[in-house]
Amino acid sequence: MKIDRLFNKGITGMLALAGILCGCAEEEHETSQTVPLSISATCPVLAGDVTTRATNTEVKIALNATVGEYATTAKTYRVTTSPSITFAPQDADNTWEVTGDLTSTPLTIYGWLDENTPVAYSKNSIAVDNGNISNVALSPLYACIGVRVVLGKDTERAGTYKISSKLNGIGTASANNGWDTSGVMPVLKAGSSSPAAIKNTDKKTVVGIKANDLTTDYFMRVAPTTIQPSTASLFTITLPNNKQLSIASGAKAITIENGNCYLFTVNIGSETSLTISSIDQMTMDAKTTIVLHPDNVPRKPGIFSRDNWDQFVEDYINNQDITKWLDSDRVLNLYTDIDLNNEEWIPFIGNGDKGFGFNGNGHTIYNLRTISVNKKGGFYAELHDPYSIKGLTIDGVISDGHDNMQNSGAFVGTLYGGSVIDCHVKGKVEISTYESAGGIVGASNGQGNIYACTFAPDETPILTAPYAVGGIVGLLLENDRVMGCIVHDFTFTDKEAEFLGGISGMARGDDICQGCVVYNIKANRSGTLGCISPIGLYRYCYYYDVFDRSSSESEGANSVAINKLEDLSNKTVITELNVPLYYSLIEPKFHFEASPTPTITGPTIKPGKPEEPILN
């Protein structure tokens, strides 16, 4: 049986060989035909039709993703249309053809889709269907950066400011077509010049941003980098009057990556040293949304967001250690605006182990509604030496403690030797107590300083107390000092105060008020009224149309009579207002400047040392 089986196999094999020799064998398959390679792609940042481009930009396409090889085999293709992007070979020698039965291939693409859009793609295996490759998602080889400018609380109108940067740009297709192909993903060599200047955008986020919004007018295209901490002049903002503001990067490194969009928010309101206040980031394909430390740039002790604020207040109320929030001088720095929404506010007490100073850095607290602590109301119930509050605006304050508050002001109920500097009140004001009330401070009990502050509420504020009411402070004692303050444009509604004054209701001493301005103040009452203070002498203070009176010549060391509002911006008046500020030991220095619209507004108080006054 074994021999028979071997014989049969031998016969079968010879018959098959004979069939081959005579050409009678049937082919098992036919050779596949080649077809031109076709690729369709998308790019999330490309909008419009690239056929309108000014130059014939090109890409390199390689059916190879091996480092060190793909660049040597790449062929040159031109972009033909978008947003569904396709490619056409530059010529016959630059044409890829593949077999029709090819099901996958490695693929590398790099080049410029238009004059401003470099892209790259690399994949070891991508599906092929009869020579067609689809759904290639090209990655932009740059980051987009926009800048939103905020003035106080409000976002400035788009296009108001010109913004430049010291970051490296990517150049353009015609000027920068150098590529580093030593890695898996081709990388565009960064241009050496800065990106073109842009205008400020009014967008509040880049989450969900569309390609049409990423125009080169409002978003600069930069090379990937790491912005080192404390990079000076990262951005330069040119104001409409051509004044330039330099914006620093802050204390935290910022990583800028390809394919991401970054929105930097900068508040130019009144910070002396401007820094970035927040960054919003997202990947341009909108698949991933990442927020980089919102409102937390730079990273240093202080309040950068509402969450920070709420946590600090909670720590303070619960007697937790607040040191981590304070700088080395025990000052709490505010780096964002805070809206308290008229919710009940328990005032701080700046004294003892829990004491701390406050620097608003030009920011605003909105809608303060304070209750009584130790029979005092305000943002702080008490402020003691050596602490100070500075650089803060309160827009809207309610301190209704007529029965349980002895003293109240928007910022401090009672000042015990501390200082209130460069602080301002505006908006709705309702402050009432059973003794003394002031727009800034309720009462000062000696050795206190109120410096470069302004009170400009809505037209009819409620500012009432039975003893002393003042636009800046209700009651002052002998060794207190009020200097460089401005009160203007409202009507006192109080009808019960024994003493009512434009700056101070009662000043128990002479020369306590110096270098102050009051104008356009009314009162619906008679009694003991003082344009500056009804009791006590003052020096170098000027007023116009206060309780129907204006400054006279030689009043309080003045040498000019005020007959109209613009007289307050008289050169001699400004010089005399600056006399006490020049010789003051209080830091930082402030000075008066003439109003830019003297028939409408009075002088302004600005940071900086005044020129040495030369008096006649």
Coordinates of C-alpha atoms in Angstrom, one line a residue:
M1 CA 0.0 0.0 0.0
K2 CA 2.8 2.4 0.8
I3 CA 4.4 1.7 -2.6
D4 CA 1.1 2.4 -4.4
R5 CA 0.7 5.7 -2.7
L6 CA 4.2 6.9 -3.6
F7 CA 3.7 5.9 -7.2
N8 CA 0.4 7.8 -7.5
K9 CA 2.1 10.9 -6.1
G10 CA 4.9 10.6 -8.6
I11 CA 2.5 10.3 -11.5
T12 CA 0.6 13.4 -10.3
G13 CA 3.7 15.4 -10.1
M14 CA 4.9 14.5 -13.6
L15 CA 1.5 15.4 -15.1
A16 CA 1.7 18.8 -13.5
L17 CA 5.2 19.4 -14.8
A18 CA 4.0 18.4 -18.3
G19 CA 1.2 20.9 -18.1
I20 CA 3.6 23.7 -17.3
L21 CA 5.9 22.8 -20.1
C22 CA 3.2 22.9 -22.6
G23 CA 1.8 26.2 -21.4
C24 CA -1.5 24.7 -20.2
A25 CA -1.2 25.7 -16.5
E26 CA -3.8 28.2 -15.2
E27 CA -2.4 31.4 -13.5
E28 CA -3.4 31.6 -9.8
H29 CA -3.6 35.5 -9.8
E30 CA -3.0 38.5 -12.1
T31 CA -0.4 41.2 -11.4
S32 CA -2.0 44.3 -9.6
Q33 CA -2.2 47.6 -11.5
T34 CA -0.6 50.8 -10.1
V35 CA -2.7 53.9 -9.4
P36 CA -1.6 57.5 -8.5
L37 CA -1.7 58.2 -4.8
S38 CA -4.5 60.4 -3.6
I39 CA -4.5 62.1 -0.2
S40 CA -7.2 64.3 1.5
A41 CA -6.4 66.1 4.7
T42 CA -7.7 68.6 7.2
C43 CA -5.9 71.3 9.2
P44 CA -7.8 72.8 12.2
V45 CA -6.3 76.3 11.8
L46 CA -6.7 76.7 8.0
A47 CA -9.7 78.7 6.8
G48 CA -10.6 79.7 3.3
D49 CA -9.4 78.4 -0.1
V50 CA -5.6 78.1 -0.4
T51 CA -5.9 78.4 -4.2
T52 CA -6.1 82.1 -3.5
R53 CA -2.6 82.1 -1.9
A54 CA 0.0 84.5 -3.3
T55 CA 2.7 81.9 -3.7
N56 CA 2.9 78.3 -4.8
T57 CA 3.6 76.8 -1.5
E58 CA 4.4 73.1 -1.3
V59 CA 4.7 70.1 0.9
K60 CA 6.9 67.0 1.0
I61 CA 5.2 63.6 1.0
A62 CA 7.1 60.4 1.8
L63 CA 5.7 56.8 2.0
N64 CA 8.2 56.3 4.7
A65 CA 8.2 57.2 8.5
T66 CA 11.7 56.0 9.3
V67 CA 14.0 58.5 10.9
G68 CA 16.9 59.2 8.6
E69 CA 15.1 57.9 5.5
Y70 CA 11.8 59.7 4.9
A71 CA 13.4 63.0 3.9
T72 CA 15.6 61.3 1.2
T73 CA 12.6 59.7 -0.4
A74 CA 10.1 62.5 -0.2
K75 CA 8.4 63.9 -3.3
T76 CA 7.1 67.4 -3.8
Y77 CA 3.4 68.1 -3.9
R78 CA 1.4 71.3 -4.1
V79 CA -1.7 72.1 -2.1
T80 CA -4.8 72.4 -4.4
T81 CA -7.8 73.2 -2.3
S82 CA -9.1 73.6 1.3
P83 CA -10.6 73.1 3.8
S84 CA -10.7 69.5 2.5
I85 CA -7.1 69.7 1.5
T86 CA -5.8 67.7 -1.5
F87 CA -2.4 67.6 -3.1
A88 CA -1.2 67.5 -6.7
P89 CA 2.3 66.3 -7.7
Q90 CA 4.7 69.1 -8.8
D91 CA 5.6 67.1 -11.9
A92 CA 5.8 63.6 -13.3
D93 CA 9.0 62.9 -11.4
N94 CA 7.3 63.8 -8.1
T95 CA 4.3 61.5 -8.4
W96 CA 3.7 58.6 -6.0
E97 CA 2.0 55.5 -7.5
V98 CA 0.9 52.5 -5.4
T99 CA -0.6 49.2 -6.2
G100 CA -4.4 49.1 -6.2
D101 CA -4.5 46.3 -3.6
L102 CA -2.2 48.2 -1.1
T103 CA -4.1 48.4 2.2
S104 CA -1.7 50.4 4.4
T105 CA 1.5 52.5 4.2
P106 CA 3.7 54.6 6.4
L107 CA 3.3 58.3 5.7
T108 CA 5.2 61.5 6.4
I109 CA 4.0 65.0 5.2
Y110 CA 5.7 68.3 6.0
G111 CA 5.6 71.8 4.4
W112 CA 3.5 74.9 4.1
L113 CA -0.2 74.9 3.2
D114 CA -0.1 78.6 2.5
E115 CA 2.3 81.5 3.2
N116 CA 1.6 81.4 6.9
T117 CA 0.7 77.8 7.8
P118 CA 3.5 75.2 8.2
V119 CA 2.3 71.7 9.0
A120 CA 3.6 68.2 9.6
Y121 CA 2.3 64.6 9.9
S122 CA 4.0 61.3 10.6
K123 CA 2.4 57.8 11.1
N124 CA 3.9 54.3 10.8
S125 CA 0.8 52.9 9.2
I126 CA -2.3 54.5 7.7
A127 CA -5.1 52.9 5.8
V128 CA -5.1 52.9 1.9
D129 CA -8.1 52.1 -0.2
N130 CA -7.5 51.7 -3.9
G131 CA -4.7 54.3 -3.7
N132 CA -6.7 56.8 -1.6
I133 CA -5.7 58.0 1.8
S134 CA -8.2 60.1 3.7
N135 CA -8.7 61.8 7.1
V136 CA -5.1 62.9 7.5
A137 CA -5.1 65.5 10.3
L138 CA -2.2 67.9 9.7
S139 CA -0.7 69.5 12.8
P140 CA 0.3 73.2 12.7
L141 CA 3.9 73.7 13.5
Y142 CA 3.4 76.8 15.6
A143 CA 1.5 78.2 18.5
C144 CA -1.1 81.0 18.3
I145 CA -0.9 83.7 20.9
G146 CA -3.6 86.4 21.4
V147 CA -3.7 89.2 24.0
R148 CA -6.8 90.5 25.7
V149 CA -6.4 93.9 27.2
V150 CA -8.5 94.7 30.3
L151 CA -8.8 98.1 31.8
G152 CA -10.0 97.7 35.4
K153 CA -13.0 95.3 35.0
D154 CA -13.8 95.9 31.4
T155 CA -12.4 94.2 28.3
E156 CA -11.1 96.8 25.9
R157 CA -12.5 97.0 22.4
A158 CA -10.7 94.7 19.9
G159 CA -8.2 96.5 17.7
T160 CA -7.6 99.4 20.2
Y161 CA -4.0 98.4 21.0
K162 CA -0.9 97.3 19.0
I163 CA 1.0 94.4 20.6
S164 CA 4.5 93.1 19.8
S165 CA 6.5 90.3 21.4
K166 CA 10.1 89.3 21.9
L167 CA 9.2 85.6 21.1
N168 CA 10.5 84.0 18.0
G169 CA 8.1 83.9 15.0
I170 CA 7.9 81.2 12.4
G171 CA 8.3 83.5 9.4
T172 CA 6.6 82.7 6.1
A173 CA 6.8 80.1 3.4
S174 CA 8.8 82.3 1.1
A175 CA 11.3 83.3 3.8
N176 CA 11.6 80.2 6.0
N177 CA 11.5 76.7 4.4
G178 CA 14.2 75.1 6.5
W179 CA 13.3 71.8 8.1
D180 CA 14.9 69.6 10.8
T181 CA 14.1 66.0 9.7
S182 CA 16.3 64.3 12.2
G183 CA 13.4 63.3 14.4
V184 CA 10.2 61.2 13.9
M185 CA 8.2 64.4 13.3
P186 CA 9.6 67.0 11.0
V187 CA 10.2 70.3 12.7
L188 CA 10.3 73.8 11.1
K189 CA 13.4 75.7 12.0
A190 CA 12.4 78.7 14.0
G191 CA 12.7 82.1 12.4
S192 CA 15.1 84.5 14.0
S193 CA 12.8 87.5 13.9
S194 CA 9.9 88.4 16.2
P195 CA 6.4 87.6 15.0
A196 CA 4.5 90.4 13.3
A197 CA 2.7 92.7 15.6
I198 CA -1.0 92.1 16.3
K199 CA -4.0 93.9 17.7
N200 CA -5.7 93.1 21.0
T201 CA -8.6 90.7 20.8
D202 CA -11.8 91.0 22.8
K203 CA -12.2 87.3 23.2
K204 CA -12.5 86.1 26.8
T205 CA -11.5 82.5 26.0
V206 CA -10.0 80.4 23.2
V207 CA -12.0 77.4 24.2
G208 CA -14.0 76.4 21.1
I209 CA -12.3 79.1 19.0
K210 CA -12.8 78.7 15.2
A211 CA -10.2 78.8 12.5
N212 CA -11.7 82.0 11.1
D213 CA -10.9 83.7 14.4
L214 CA -7.2 82.9 14.4
T215 CA -6.3 85.6 11.9
T216 CA -2.8 87.0 11.8
D217 CA -4.3 90.4 12.7
Y218 CA -5.2 89.2 16.2
F219 CA -3.1 86.1 16.8
M220 CA 0.6 86.0 16.4
R221 CA 2.2 82.7 15.3
V222 CA 5.3 81.8 17.3
A223 CA 7.8 78.9 17.5
P224 CA 7.5 76.5 20.4
T225 CA 9.5 77.6 23.4
T226 CA 9.6 77.8 27.2
I227 CA 9.2 81.4 28.5
Q228 CA 11.5 81.6 31.4
P229 CA 10.3 83.1 34.7
S230 CA 10.5 86.9 35.0
T231 CA 11.0 87.5 31.3
A232 CA 11.0 91.3 31.0
S233 CA 9.0 92.9 28.1
L234 CA 7.5 89.7 26.9
F235 CA 4.9 91.8 25.3
T236 CA 4.9 95.5 24.5
I237 CA 1.5 97.2 24.3
T238 CA 1.3 100.5 22.3
L239 CA -1.6 102.7 23.5
P240 CA -3.5 104.9 21.1
N241 CA -1.4 107.9 22.2
N242 CA 1.7 105.9 21.3
K243 CA 2.8 105.4 24.9
Q244 CA 4.2 101.9 25.3
L245 CA 3.7 99.5 28.2
S246 CA 6.1 96.6 28.8
I247 CA 4.5 93.4 30.1
A248 CA 6.6 90.9 32.0
S249 CA 5.9 87.2 32.1
G250 CA 5.7 86.7 35.8
A251 CA 7.4 84.3 38.2
K252 CA 6.3 81.0 36.6
A253 CA 7.8 79.4 33.4
I254 CA 5.3 79.1 30.6
T255 CA 5.6 76.3 28.0
I256 CA 4.5 77.2 24.5
E257 CA 3.8 74.1 22.4
N258 CA 2.9 73.6 18.8
G259 CA -0.7 73.1 18.0
N260 CA -1.9 75.1 20.9
C261 CA -3.6 78.5 21.2
Y262 CA -2.8 80.8 24.2
L263 CA -4.9 83.8 25.2
F264 CA -3.0 86.1 27.6
T265 CA -5.0 88.6 29.6
V266 CA -3.3 91.8 30.7
N267 CA -4.9 94.4 33.0
I268 CA -3.4 97.8 32.2
G269 CA -5.7 99.6 34.7
S270 CA -3.2 100.8 37.3
E271 CA -0.6 98.3 38.2
T272 CA 2.8 99.9 38.5
S273 CA 4.6 96.8 37.3
L274 CA 2.4 95.1 34.7
T275 CA 2.4 91.3 34.4
I276 CA 0.2 88.7 32.8
S277 CA -2.9 88.1 34.9
S278 CA -4.2 84.9 33.3
I279 CA -3.6 82.5 30.4
D280 CA -6.3 80.4 28.7
Q281 CA -5.0 77.6 26.5
M282 CA -6.5 74.9 24.2
T283 CA -5.3 72.6 21.5
M284 CA -6.3 73.9 18.1
D285 CA -8.1 70.7 17.1
A286 CA -10.5 71.4 19.9
K287 CA -10.2 67.7 21.1
T288 CA -8.6 68.7 24.4
T289 CA -9.2 71.7 26.5
I290 CA -6.6 72.7 29.0
V291 CA -6.7 75.7 31.3
L292 CA -3.2 76.7 32.5
H293 CA -3.4 78.1 36.0
P294 CA -6.2 80.6 35.3
D295 CA -5.6 83.9 37.0
N296 CA -2.5 82.4 38.6
V297 CA 0.3 84.0 36.7
P298 CA 2.7 85.0 38.2
R299 CA 2.9 82.4 41.0
K300 CA 3.7 84.3 44.2
P301 CA 1.8 84.9 47.5
G302 CA -1.4 86.7 46.9
I303 CA -4.9 86.5 45.5
F304 CA -5.2 85.6 41.8
S305 CA -8.8 84.3 41.5
R306 CA -12.1 84.2 43.3
D307 CA -11.3 80.7 44.5
N308 CA -8.0 82.1 46.1
W309 CA -10.1 84.9 47.8
D310 CA -12.7 82.5 49.2
Q311 CA -10.0 80.2 50.6
F312 CA -8.1 83.1 52.2
V313 CA -11.3 84.5 53.8
E314 CA -12.2 81.0 55.1
D315 CA -8.7 80.6 56.6
Y316 CA -8.9 84.0 58.2
I317 CA -12.4 83.5 59.7
N318 CA -11.5 80.1 61.0
N319 CA -8.2 81.3 62.6
Q320 CA -6.1 79.2 60.3
D321 CA -2.5 80.2 59.4
I322 CA -2.7 82.8 56.7
T323 CA 1.1 83.2 56.3
K324 CA 1.2 81.4 52.9
W325 CA -1.0 84.1 51.4
L326 CA 1.1 87.0 52.7
D327 CA 4.3 88.4 51.4
S328 CA 7.4 88.9 53.6
D329 CA 6.0 92.1 55.0
R330 CA 2.7 90.5 55.9
V331 CA 0.9 92.2 53.1
L332 CA -1.9 90.5 51.2
N333 CA -1.6 91.3 47.5
L334 CA -4.7 91.3 45.3
Y335 CA -4.1 90.5 41.6
T336 CA -7.6 90.4 40.3
D337 CA -10.9 92.2 40.8
I338 CA -13.4 90.7 43.3
D339 CA -17.2 91.1 43.3
L340 CA -18.6 90.5 46.8
N341 CA -22.1 90.6 45.5
N342 CA -23.5 92.5 48.5
E343 CA -23.1 89.4 50.6
E344 CA -22.5 90.0 54.3
W345 CA -18.8 90.9 54.8
I346 CA -17.1 90.4 58.2
P347 CA -14.4 93.1 58.3
F348 CA -10.7 92.3 58.7
I349 CA -8.9 93.5 61.8
G350 CA -5.3 94.7 61.0
N351 CA -3.8 94.1 64.4
G352 CA -1.9 91.5 66.5
D353 CA -1.1 88.0 65.3
K354 CA -3.9 88.2 62.7
G355 CA -2.9 91.6 61.5
F356 CA -1.9 92.2 57.9
G357 CA -1.7 95.0 55.4
F358 CA -3.4 95.0 52.0
N359 CA -2.2 96.0 48.5
G360 CA -4.9 96.1 45.8
N361 CA -2.3 96.6 43.0
G362 CA -4.8 98.8 41.2
H363 CA -7.7 96.3 41.4
T364 CA -11.3 96.8 42.4
I365 CA -13.6 95.3 45.0
Y366 CA -17.3 95.5 44.0
N367 CA -20.4 95.6 46.1
L368 CA -19.1 95.5 49.6
R369 CA -21.8 95.2 52.4
T370 CA -20.1 95.2 55.8
I371 CA -21.4 94.3 59.2
S372 CA -20.1 95.6 62.5
V373 CA -17.0 94.1 64.3
N374 CA -16.0 95.8 67.6
K375 CA -18.6 98.4 66.8
K376 CA -16.8 99.4 63.6
G377 CA -17.6 98.8 60.0
G378 CA -15.7 98.9 56.7
F379 CA -13.5 96.6 54.6
Y380 CA -11.3 96.7 57.8
A381 CA -13.0 97.3 61.1
E382 CA -9.7 98.5 62.5
L383 CA -6.2 99.1 61.0
H384 CA -3.2 99.5 63.3
D385 CA 0.3 100.7 62.8
P386 CA 2.5 99.4 61.0
Y387 CA -0.1 98.1 58.5
S388 CA -1.5 100.0 55.5
I389 CA -4.1 99.6 52.8
K390 CA -3.0 100.8 49.4
G391 CA -3.8 100.7 45.7
L392 CA -7.5 99.6 46.0
T393 CA -10.8 100.9 44.7
I394 CA -14.2 100.0 46.2
D395 CA -17.1 100.3 43.8
G396 CA -20.3 100.2 45.8
V397 CA -20.4 100.0 49.6
I398 CA -23.2 99.5 52.2
S399 CA -22.4 99.9 55.9
D400 CA -25.7 100.4 57.6
G401 CA -24.9 100.3 61.3
H402 CA -26.7 103.3 62.6
D403 CA -27.5 101.4 65.8
N404 CA -24.4 99.2 66.3
M405 CA -21.5 100.9 64.5
Q406 CA -19.6 103.7 66.3
N407 CA -17.4 104.5 63.2
S408 CA -17.5 103.4 59.6
G409 CA -15.8 104.2 56.3
A410 CA -15.6 102.2 53.1
F411 CA -12.0 101.1 53.9
V412 CA -11.6 101.4 57.6
G413 CA -13.9 101.9 60.6
T414 CA -11.3 103.3 62.9
L415 CA -7.6 103.9 62.1
Y416 CA -5.1 103.4 64.9
G417 CA -1.9 104.7 63.5
G418 CA -2.0 102.8 60.2
S419 CA -2.1 104.3 56.7
V420 CA -4.6 104.3 53.8
I421 CA -2.8 105.2 50.6
D422 CA -4.1 105.5 47.0
C423 CA -7.5 104.2 47.8
H424 CA -10.7 105.2 46.0
V425 CA -14.5 105.0 46.4
K426 CA -17.1 105.3 43.7
G427 CA -20.5 104.0 42.9
K428 CA -23.4 103.5 45.3
V429 CA -22.5 104.5 48.9
E430 CA -24.6 103.9 52.0
I431 CA -22.7 104.5 55.3
S432 CA -24.4 105.3 58.6
T433 CA -23.2 105.0 62.2
Y434 CA -24.1 106.3 65.6
E435 CA -21.0 108.6 65.9
S436 CA -18.7 109.3 62.9
A437 CA -18.8 108.4 59.2
G438 CA -16.4 109.0 56.3
G439 CA -16.1 108.1 52.7
I440 CA -12.7 106.4 53.2
V441 CA -12.3 106.2 57.0
G442 CA -14.8 106.5 59.8
A443 CA -12.5 107.9 62.4
S444 CA -8.7 108.2 63.1
N445 CA -7.5 108.0 66.6
G446 CA -4.0 109.6 66.2
Q447 CA -0.9 109.0 64.1
G448 CA -2.9 107.8 61.1
N449 CA -2.2 108.8 57.5
I450 CA -4.8 109.1 54.7
Y451 CA -2.9 109.9 51.5
A452 CA -3.8 110.2 47.8
C453 CA -7.3 109.0 48.2
T454 CA -10.5 110.0 46.3
F455 CA -14.2 109.9 47.1
A456 CA -16.4 110.3 44.0
P457 CA -19.7 108.3 44.7
D458 CA -22.9 108.4 42.8
E459 CA -24.6 111.8 43.0
T460 CA -26.6 111.3 46.3
P461 CA -24.7 109.0 48.6
I462 CA -26.0 108.1 52.1
L463 CA -23.3 109.2 54.5
T464 CA -24.8 110.0 57.9
A465 CA -23.8 110.1 61.6
P466 CA -24.9 112.3 64.5
Y467 CA -21.5 113.6 65.4
A468 CA -19.0 114.0 62.4
V469 CA -19.3 113.2 58.7
G470 CA -16.6 113.9 56.1
G471 CA -16.0 113.1 52.4
I472 CA -12.7 111.4 53.3
V473 CA -12.9 110.9 57.1
G474 CA -15.4 111.6 59.8
L475 CA -13.2 112.4 62.8
L476 CA -9.5 113.3 63.0
L477 CA -7.3 113.8 66.1
E478 CA -4.3 116.0 66.6
N479 CA -1.5 113.9 65.2
D480 CA -3.4 112.5 62.2
R481 CA -2.7 113.6 58.6
V482 CA -4.9 113.8 55.5
M483 CA -2.9 114.7 52.4
G484 CA -3.3 114.7 48.6
C485 CA -7.0 113.7 48.7
I486 CA -9.9 114.7 46.3
V487 CA -13.6 114.8 46.9
H488 CA -16.0 115.9 44.2
D489 CA -19.4 115.9 42.5
F490 CA -22.1 114.8 44.9
T491 CA -24.7 116.0 47.4
F492 CA -24.5 115.2 51.1
T493 CA -27.8 113.8 52.2
D494 CA -27.0 113.9 55.9
K495 CA -29.3 116.0 58.0
E496 CA -28.2 115.2 61.5
A497 CA -24.4 115.4 61.8
E498 CA -23.2 118.1 64.2
F499 CA -20.1 118.6 62.0
L500 CA -20.0 118.1 58.2
G501 CA -17.0 118.7 56.0
G502 CA -15.8 118.2 52.4
I503 CA -12.6 116.4 53.6
S504 CA -13.1 115.9 57.4
G505 CA -16.2 116.4 59.6
M506 CA -14.1 117.2 62.6
A507 CA -10.3 117.8 62.8
R508 CA -9.2 118.3 66.4
G509 CA -6.0 120.1 65.6
D510 CA -4.5 122.5 63.0
D511 CA -2.8 121.6 59.7
I512 CA -4.1 118.1 59.7
C513 CA -5.6 118.5 56.2
Q514 CA -2.9 119.5 53.7
G515 CA -2.8 119.6 49.9
C516 CA -6.4 118.5 49.3
V517 CA -9.1 119.4 46.6
V518 CA -12.9 119.5 46.9
Y519 CA -15.3 120.7 44.2
N520 CA -18.9 120.6 43.2
I521 CA -20.3 119.5 46.6
K522 CA -23.8 120.3 47.8
A523 CA -25.7 119.8 51.1
N524 CA -29.4 119.8 51.7
R525 CA -29.0 121.4 55.1
S526 CA -27.5 124.2 57.1
G527 CA -25.4 124.1 60.3
T528 CA -21.7 123.6 61.0
L529 CA -20.3 123.0 57.5
G530 CA -16.7 123.2 56.4
C531 CA -15.6 123.1 52.8
I532 CA -12.4 121.3 53.9
S533 CA -13.2 120.9 57.6
P534 CA -15.6 122.9 59.8
I535 CA -13.2 122.8 62.7
G536 CA -9.4 123.2 62.5
L537 CA -7.0 125.0 60.2
Y538 CA -5.7 123.5 57.0
R539 CA -2.9 124.4 54.5
Y540 CA -2.6 124.4 50.7
C541 CA -6.2 123.1 50.2
Y542 CA -8.4 124.4 47.4
Y543 CA -12.1 124.1 46.7
Y544 CA -14.7 125.2 44.2
D545 CA -18.4 125.4 44.6
V546 CA -18.6 123.6 47.9
F547 CA -21.7 124.4 49.9
D548 CA -21.9 127.4 47.5
R549 CA -18.4 128.7 48.4
S550 CA -15.0 128.7 46.8
S551 CA -11.4 129.2 48.1
S552 CA -10.3 132.8 48.6
E553 CA -6.8 134.2 48.3
S554 CA -4.6 133.8 51.4
E555 CA -7.0 131.2 52.8
G556 CA -4.9 128.4 54.4
A557 CA -1.6 129.6 52.8
N558 CA -3.2 129.8 49.4
S559 CA -2.2 132.5 47.0
V560 CA -4.9 132.1 44.4
A561 CA -8.6 132.8 44.6
I562 CA -10.8 130.2 42.9
N563 CA -13.6 131.6 40.8
K564 CA -14.3 128.8 38.3
L565 CA -13.5 125.1 38.1
E566 CA -10.6 125.5 35.7
D567 CA -8.9 127.7 38.3
L568 CA -8.1 124.5 40.2
S569 CA -5.8 123.5 37.4
N570 CA -3.9 126.8 37.5
K571 CA -0.2 126.3 37.5
T572 CA 0.3 128.1 40.8
V573 CA -2.6 126.1 42.4
I574 CA -1.0 122.8 41.3
T575 CA 2.4 123.9 42.6
E576 CA 0.9 124.8 46.0
L577 CA -1.1 121.6 46.2
N578 CA 2.1 119.7 45.7
V579 CA 4.0 121.5 48.5
P580 CA 3.0 119.1 51.3
L581 CA 3.3 116.1 49.1
Y582 CA 6.9 117.0 48.1
Y583 CA 8.0 117.3 51.7
S584 CA 6.0 114.4 53.1
L585 CA 7.9 111.3 54.3
I586 CA 5.1 109.0 53.2
E587 CA 6.0 106.5 50.5
P588 CA 5.3 106.0 47.7
K589 CA 5.2 109.5 46.4
F590 CA 2.2 111.1 44.7
H591 CA 1.7 114.4 43.0
F592 CA -1.1 116.5 41.6
E593 CA -1.5 117.2 37.8
A594 CA -3.7 119.7 36.1
S595 CA -6.9 118.3 34.6
P596 CA -6.8 117.5 30.9
T597 CA -10.4 118.8 30.8
P598 CA -10.2 121.6 33.3
T599 CA -13.7 123.0 32.6
I600 CA -15.2 119.6 33.4
T601 CA -13.0 118.0 36.0
G602 CA -10.6 119.1 38.7
P603 CA -6.9 118.1 39.1
T604 CA -5.9 114.5 39.4
I605 CA -3.6 112.7 41.8
K606 CA -0.9 110.5 40.2
P607 CA 2.0 108.3 41.4
G608 CA 5.4 109.9 41.3
K609 CA 7.4 112.5 43.2
P610 CA 6.3 116.1 42.4
E611 CA 8.8 118.6 41.2
E612 CA 10.4 120.8 43.8
P613 CA 7.8 123.5 44.4
I614 CA 9.0 127.1 43.7
L615 CA 6.7 129.5 45.4
N616 CA 6.5 133.2 44.8

